[in-house]
Each structure stands twice: as C-alpha cells, then as structure tokens.
mmCIF file with all atom_site columns, C-alpha atoms in Angstrom:
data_model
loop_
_atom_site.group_PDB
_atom_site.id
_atom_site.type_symbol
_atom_site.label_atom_id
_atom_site.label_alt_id
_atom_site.label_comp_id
_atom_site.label_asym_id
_atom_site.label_entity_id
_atom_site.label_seq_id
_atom_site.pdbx_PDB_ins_code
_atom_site.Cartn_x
_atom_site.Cartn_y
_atom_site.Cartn_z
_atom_site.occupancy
_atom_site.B_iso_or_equiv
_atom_site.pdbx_formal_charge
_atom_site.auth_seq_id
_atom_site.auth_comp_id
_atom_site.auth_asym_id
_atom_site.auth_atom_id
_atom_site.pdbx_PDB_model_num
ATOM 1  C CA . UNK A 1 1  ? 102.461 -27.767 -190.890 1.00 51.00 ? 1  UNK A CA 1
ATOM 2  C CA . UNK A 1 2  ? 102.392 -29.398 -187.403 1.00 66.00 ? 2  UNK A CA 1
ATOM 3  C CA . UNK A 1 3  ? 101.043 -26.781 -185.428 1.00 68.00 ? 3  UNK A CA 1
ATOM 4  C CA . UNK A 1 4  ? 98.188  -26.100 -188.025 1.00 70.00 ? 4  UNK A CA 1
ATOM 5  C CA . UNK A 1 5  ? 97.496  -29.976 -187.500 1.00 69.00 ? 5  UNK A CA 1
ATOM 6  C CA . UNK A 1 6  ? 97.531  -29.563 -183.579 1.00 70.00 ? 6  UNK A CA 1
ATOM 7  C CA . UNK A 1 7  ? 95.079  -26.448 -183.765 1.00 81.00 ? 7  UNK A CA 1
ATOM 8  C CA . UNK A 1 8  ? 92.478  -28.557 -186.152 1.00 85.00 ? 8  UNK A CA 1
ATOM 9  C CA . UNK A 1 9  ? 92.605  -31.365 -184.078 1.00 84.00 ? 9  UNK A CA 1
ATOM 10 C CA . UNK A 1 10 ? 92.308  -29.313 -180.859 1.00 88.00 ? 10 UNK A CA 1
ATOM 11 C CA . UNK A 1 11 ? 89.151  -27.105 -182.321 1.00 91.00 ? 11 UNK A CA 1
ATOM 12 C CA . UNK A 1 12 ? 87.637  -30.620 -183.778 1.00 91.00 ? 12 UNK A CA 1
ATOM 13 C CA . UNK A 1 13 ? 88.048  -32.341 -180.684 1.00 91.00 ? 13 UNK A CA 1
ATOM 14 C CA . UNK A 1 14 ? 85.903  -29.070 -178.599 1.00 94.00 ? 14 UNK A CA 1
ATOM 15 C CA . UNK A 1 15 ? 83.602  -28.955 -181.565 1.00 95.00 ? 15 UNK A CA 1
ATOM 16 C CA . UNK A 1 16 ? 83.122  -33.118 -180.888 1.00 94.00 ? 16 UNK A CA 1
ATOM 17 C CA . UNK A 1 17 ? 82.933  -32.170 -177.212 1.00 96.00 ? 17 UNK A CA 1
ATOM 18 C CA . UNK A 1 18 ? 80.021  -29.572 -177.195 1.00 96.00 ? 18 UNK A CA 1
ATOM 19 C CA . UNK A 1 19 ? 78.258  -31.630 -179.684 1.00 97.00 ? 19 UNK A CA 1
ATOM 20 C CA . UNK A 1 20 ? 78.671  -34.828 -177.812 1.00 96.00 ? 20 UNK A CA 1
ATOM 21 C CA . UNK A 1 21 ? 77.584  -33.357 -174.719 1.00 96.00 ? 21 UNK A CA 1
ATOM 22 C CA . UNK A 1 22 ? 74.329  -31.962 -175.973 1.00 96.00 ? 22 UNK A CA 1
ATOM 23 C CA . UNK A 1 23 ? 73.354  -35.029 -177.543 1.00 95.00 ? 23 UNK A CA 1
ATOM 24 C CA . UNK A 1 24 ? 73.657  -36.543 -174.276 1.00 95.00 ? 24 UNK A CA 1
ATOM 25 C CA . UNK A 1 25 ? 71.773  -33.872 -172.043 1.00 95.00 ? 25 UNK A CA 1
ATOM 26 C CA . UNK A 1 26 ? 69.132  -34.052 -174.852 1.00 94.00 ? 26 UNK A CA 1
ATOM 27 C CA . UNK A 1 27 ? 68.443  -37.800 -174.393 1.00 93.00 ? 27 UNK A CA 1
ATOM 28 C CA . UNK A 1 28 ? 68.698  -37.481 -171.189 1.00 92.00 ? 28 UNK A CA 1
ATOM 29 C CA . UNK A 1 29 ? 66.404  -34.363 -170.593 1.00 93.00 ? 29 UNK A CA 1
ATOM 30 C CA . UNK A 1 30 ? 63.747  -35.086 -173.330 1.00 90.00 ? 30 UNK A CA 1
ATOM 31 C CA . UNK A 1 31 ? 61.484  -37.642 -175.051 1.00 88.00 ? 31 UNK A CA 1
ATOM 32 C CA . UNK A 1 32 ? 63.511  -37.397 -178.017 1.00 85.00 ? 32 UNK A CA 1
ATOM 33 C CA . UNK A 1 33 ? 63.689  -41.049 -180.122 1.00 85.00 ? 33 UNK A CA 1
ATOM 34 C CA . UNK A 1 34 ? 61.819  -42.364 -176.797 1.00 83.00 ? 34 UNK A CA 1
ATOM 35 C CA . UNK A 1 35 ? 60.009  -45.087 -178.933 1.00 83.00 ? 35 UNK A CA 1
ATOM 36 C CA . UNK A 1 36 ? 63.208  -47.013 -180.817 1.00 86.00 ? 36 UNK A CA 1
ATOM 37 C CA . UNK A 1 37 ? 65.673  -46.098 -177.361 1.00 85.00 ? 37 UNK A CA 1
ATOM 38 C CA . UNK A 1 38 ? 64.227  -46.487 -173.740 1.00 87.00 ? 38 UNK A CA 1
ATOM 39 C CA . UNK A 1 39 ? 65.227  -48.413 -170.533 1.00 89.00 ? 39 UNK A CA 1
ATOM 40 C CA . UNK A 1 40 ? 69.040  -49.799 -170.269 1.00 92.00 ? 40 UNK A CA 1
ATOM 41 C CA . UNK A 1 41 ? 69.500  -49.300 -173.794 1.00 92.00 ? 41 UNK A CA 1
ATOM 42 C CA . UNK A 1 42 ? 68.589  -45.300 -173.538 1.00 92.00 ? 42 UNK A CA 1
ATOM 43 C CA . UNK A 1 43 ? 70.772  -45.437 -170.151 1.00 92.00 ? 43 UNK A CA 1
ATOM 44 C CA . UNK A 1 44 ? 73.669  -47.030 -172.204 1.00 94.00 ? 44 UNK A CA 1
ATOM 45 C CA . UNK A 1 45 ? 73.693  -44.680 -174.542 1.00 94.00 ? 45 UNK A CA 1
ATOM 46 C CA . UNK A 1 46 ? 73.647  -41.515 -172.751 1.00 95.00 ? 46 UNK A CA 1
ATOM 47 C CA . UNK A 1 47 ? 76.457  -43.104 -170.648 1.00 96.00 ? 47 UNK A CA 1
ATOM 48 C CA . UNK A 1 48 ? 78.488  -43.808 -173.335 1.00 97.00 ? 48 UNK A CA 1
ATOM 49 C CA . UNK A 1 49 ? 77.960  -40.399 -174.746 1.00 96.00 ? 49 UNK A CA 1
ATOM 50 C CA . UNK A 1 50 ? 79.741  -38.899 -171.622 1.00 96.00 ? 50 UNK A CA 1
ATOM 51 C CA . UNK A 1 51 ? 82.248  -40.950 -171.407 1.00 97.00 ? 51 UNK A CA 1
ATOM 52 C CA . UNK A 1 52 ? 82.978  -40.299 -175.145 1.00 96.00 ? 52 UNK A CA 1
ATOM 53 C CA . UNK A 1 53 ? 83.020  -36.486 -174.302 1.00 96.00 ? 53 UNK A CA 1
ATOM 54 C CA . UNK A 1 54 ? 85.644  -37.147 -171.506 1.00 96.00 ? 54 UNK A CA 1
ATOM 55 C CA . UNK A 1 55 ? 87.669  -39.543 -173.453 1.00 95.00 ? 55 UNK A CA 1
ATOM 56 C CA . UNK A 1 56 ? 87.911  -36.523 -176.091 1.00 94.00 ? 56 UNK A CA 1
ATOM 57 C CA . UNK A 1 57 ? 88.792  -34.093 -173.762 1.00 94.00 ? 57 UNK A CA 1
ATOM 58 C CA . UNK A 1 58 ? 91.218  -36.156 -172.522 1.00 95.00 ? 58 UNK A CA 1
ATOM 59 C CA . UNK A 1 59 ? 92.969  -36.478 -175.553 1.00 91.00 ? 59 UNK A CA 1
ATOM 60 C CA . UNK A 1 60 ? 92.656  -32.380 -176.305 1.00 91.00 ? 60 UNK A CA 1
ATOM 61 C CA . UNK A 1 61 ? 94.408  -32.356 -172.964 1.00 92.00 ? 61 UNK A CA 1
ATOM 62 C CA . UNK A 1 62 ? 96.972  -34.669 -173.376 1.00 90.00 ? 62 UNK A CA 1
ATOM 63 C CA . UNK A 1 63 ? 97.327  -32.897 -177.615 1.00 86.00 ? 63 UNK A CA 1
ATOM 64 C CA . UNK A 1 64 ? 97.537  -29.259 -175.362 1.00 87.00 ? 64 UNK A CA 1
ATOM 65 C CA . UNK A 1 65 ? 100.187 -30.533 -172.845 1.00 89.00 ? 65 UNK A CA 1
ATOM 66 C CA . UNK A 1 66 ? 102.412 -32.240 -175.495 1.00 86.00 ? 66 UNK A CA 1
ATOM 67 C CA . UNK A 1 67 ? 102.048 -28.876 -177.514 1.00 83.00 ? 67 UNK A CA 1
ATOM 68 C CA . UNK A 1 68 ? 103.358 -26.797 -174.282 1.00 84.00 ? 68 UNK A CA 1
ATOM 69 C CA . UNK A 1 69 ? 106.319 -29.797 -173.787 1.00 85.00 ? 69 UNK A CA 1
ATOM 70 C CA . UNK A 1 70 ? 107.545 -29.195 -177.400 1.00 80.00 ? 70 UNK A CA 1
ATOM 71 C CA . UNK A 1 71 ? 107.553 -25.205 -177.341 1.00 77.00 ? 71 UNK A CA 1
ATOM 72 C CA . UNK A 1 72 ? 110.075 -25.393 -174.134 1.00 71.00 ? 72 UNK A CA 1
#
C-alpha cells in the first residue's frame, strides 16, 4: 500500500506544481483579477505562488530520494 501512497503523492505534488506555476506566470503576464489584486499585494502573491511551487517540489524530491533510500 506504501508505494501506491508514494506514487499519488508524487503525481499530486507535479500536478500542484504545473498548476501552481501557471497561476503564477498568469498573474504575472496578464491583467487577469487586475482590479481586486495590484501593486505589493499582486507582487506578494505571485511571489508566494513560486515559492509554493518550490516548496512542493522540494518535498517530491525529498518523497523521491527517501523512495530510492528504502529500495537499497
């Protein structure tokens, strides 16, 4: 049942990834919600965005290398 667990989590996690990160390069690129989010708080939010995409794939990474430790 564990490595059925690990794959979800590890396909979730690039689903979350790709998703996150085109949110992000849309607000960034276009006028999208530009009257309720502009200036710092449209900033803050793409920011936060990326930093959500790397904090998930730095836990796919860490999932994918604790996967690799347990097969040896």
């Amino acid at each position: 049942m564990k490595p059925i667990l690990n794959s979800f989590t590890i396909y979730t996690g690039a689903f979350m990834i790709v998703l996150v990160l085109a949110g992000a390069i849309a607000f960034a690129t276009t006028d999208l919600m530009n009257d309720r989010l502009y200036g710092n708080k449209r900033t803050g939010f793409i920011i936060m965005l990326f930093a959500y995409a790397v904090y998930r794939g730095f836990r796919i990474y860490q999932t994918l290398k604790q996967q690799k430790r347990n097969e040896e």
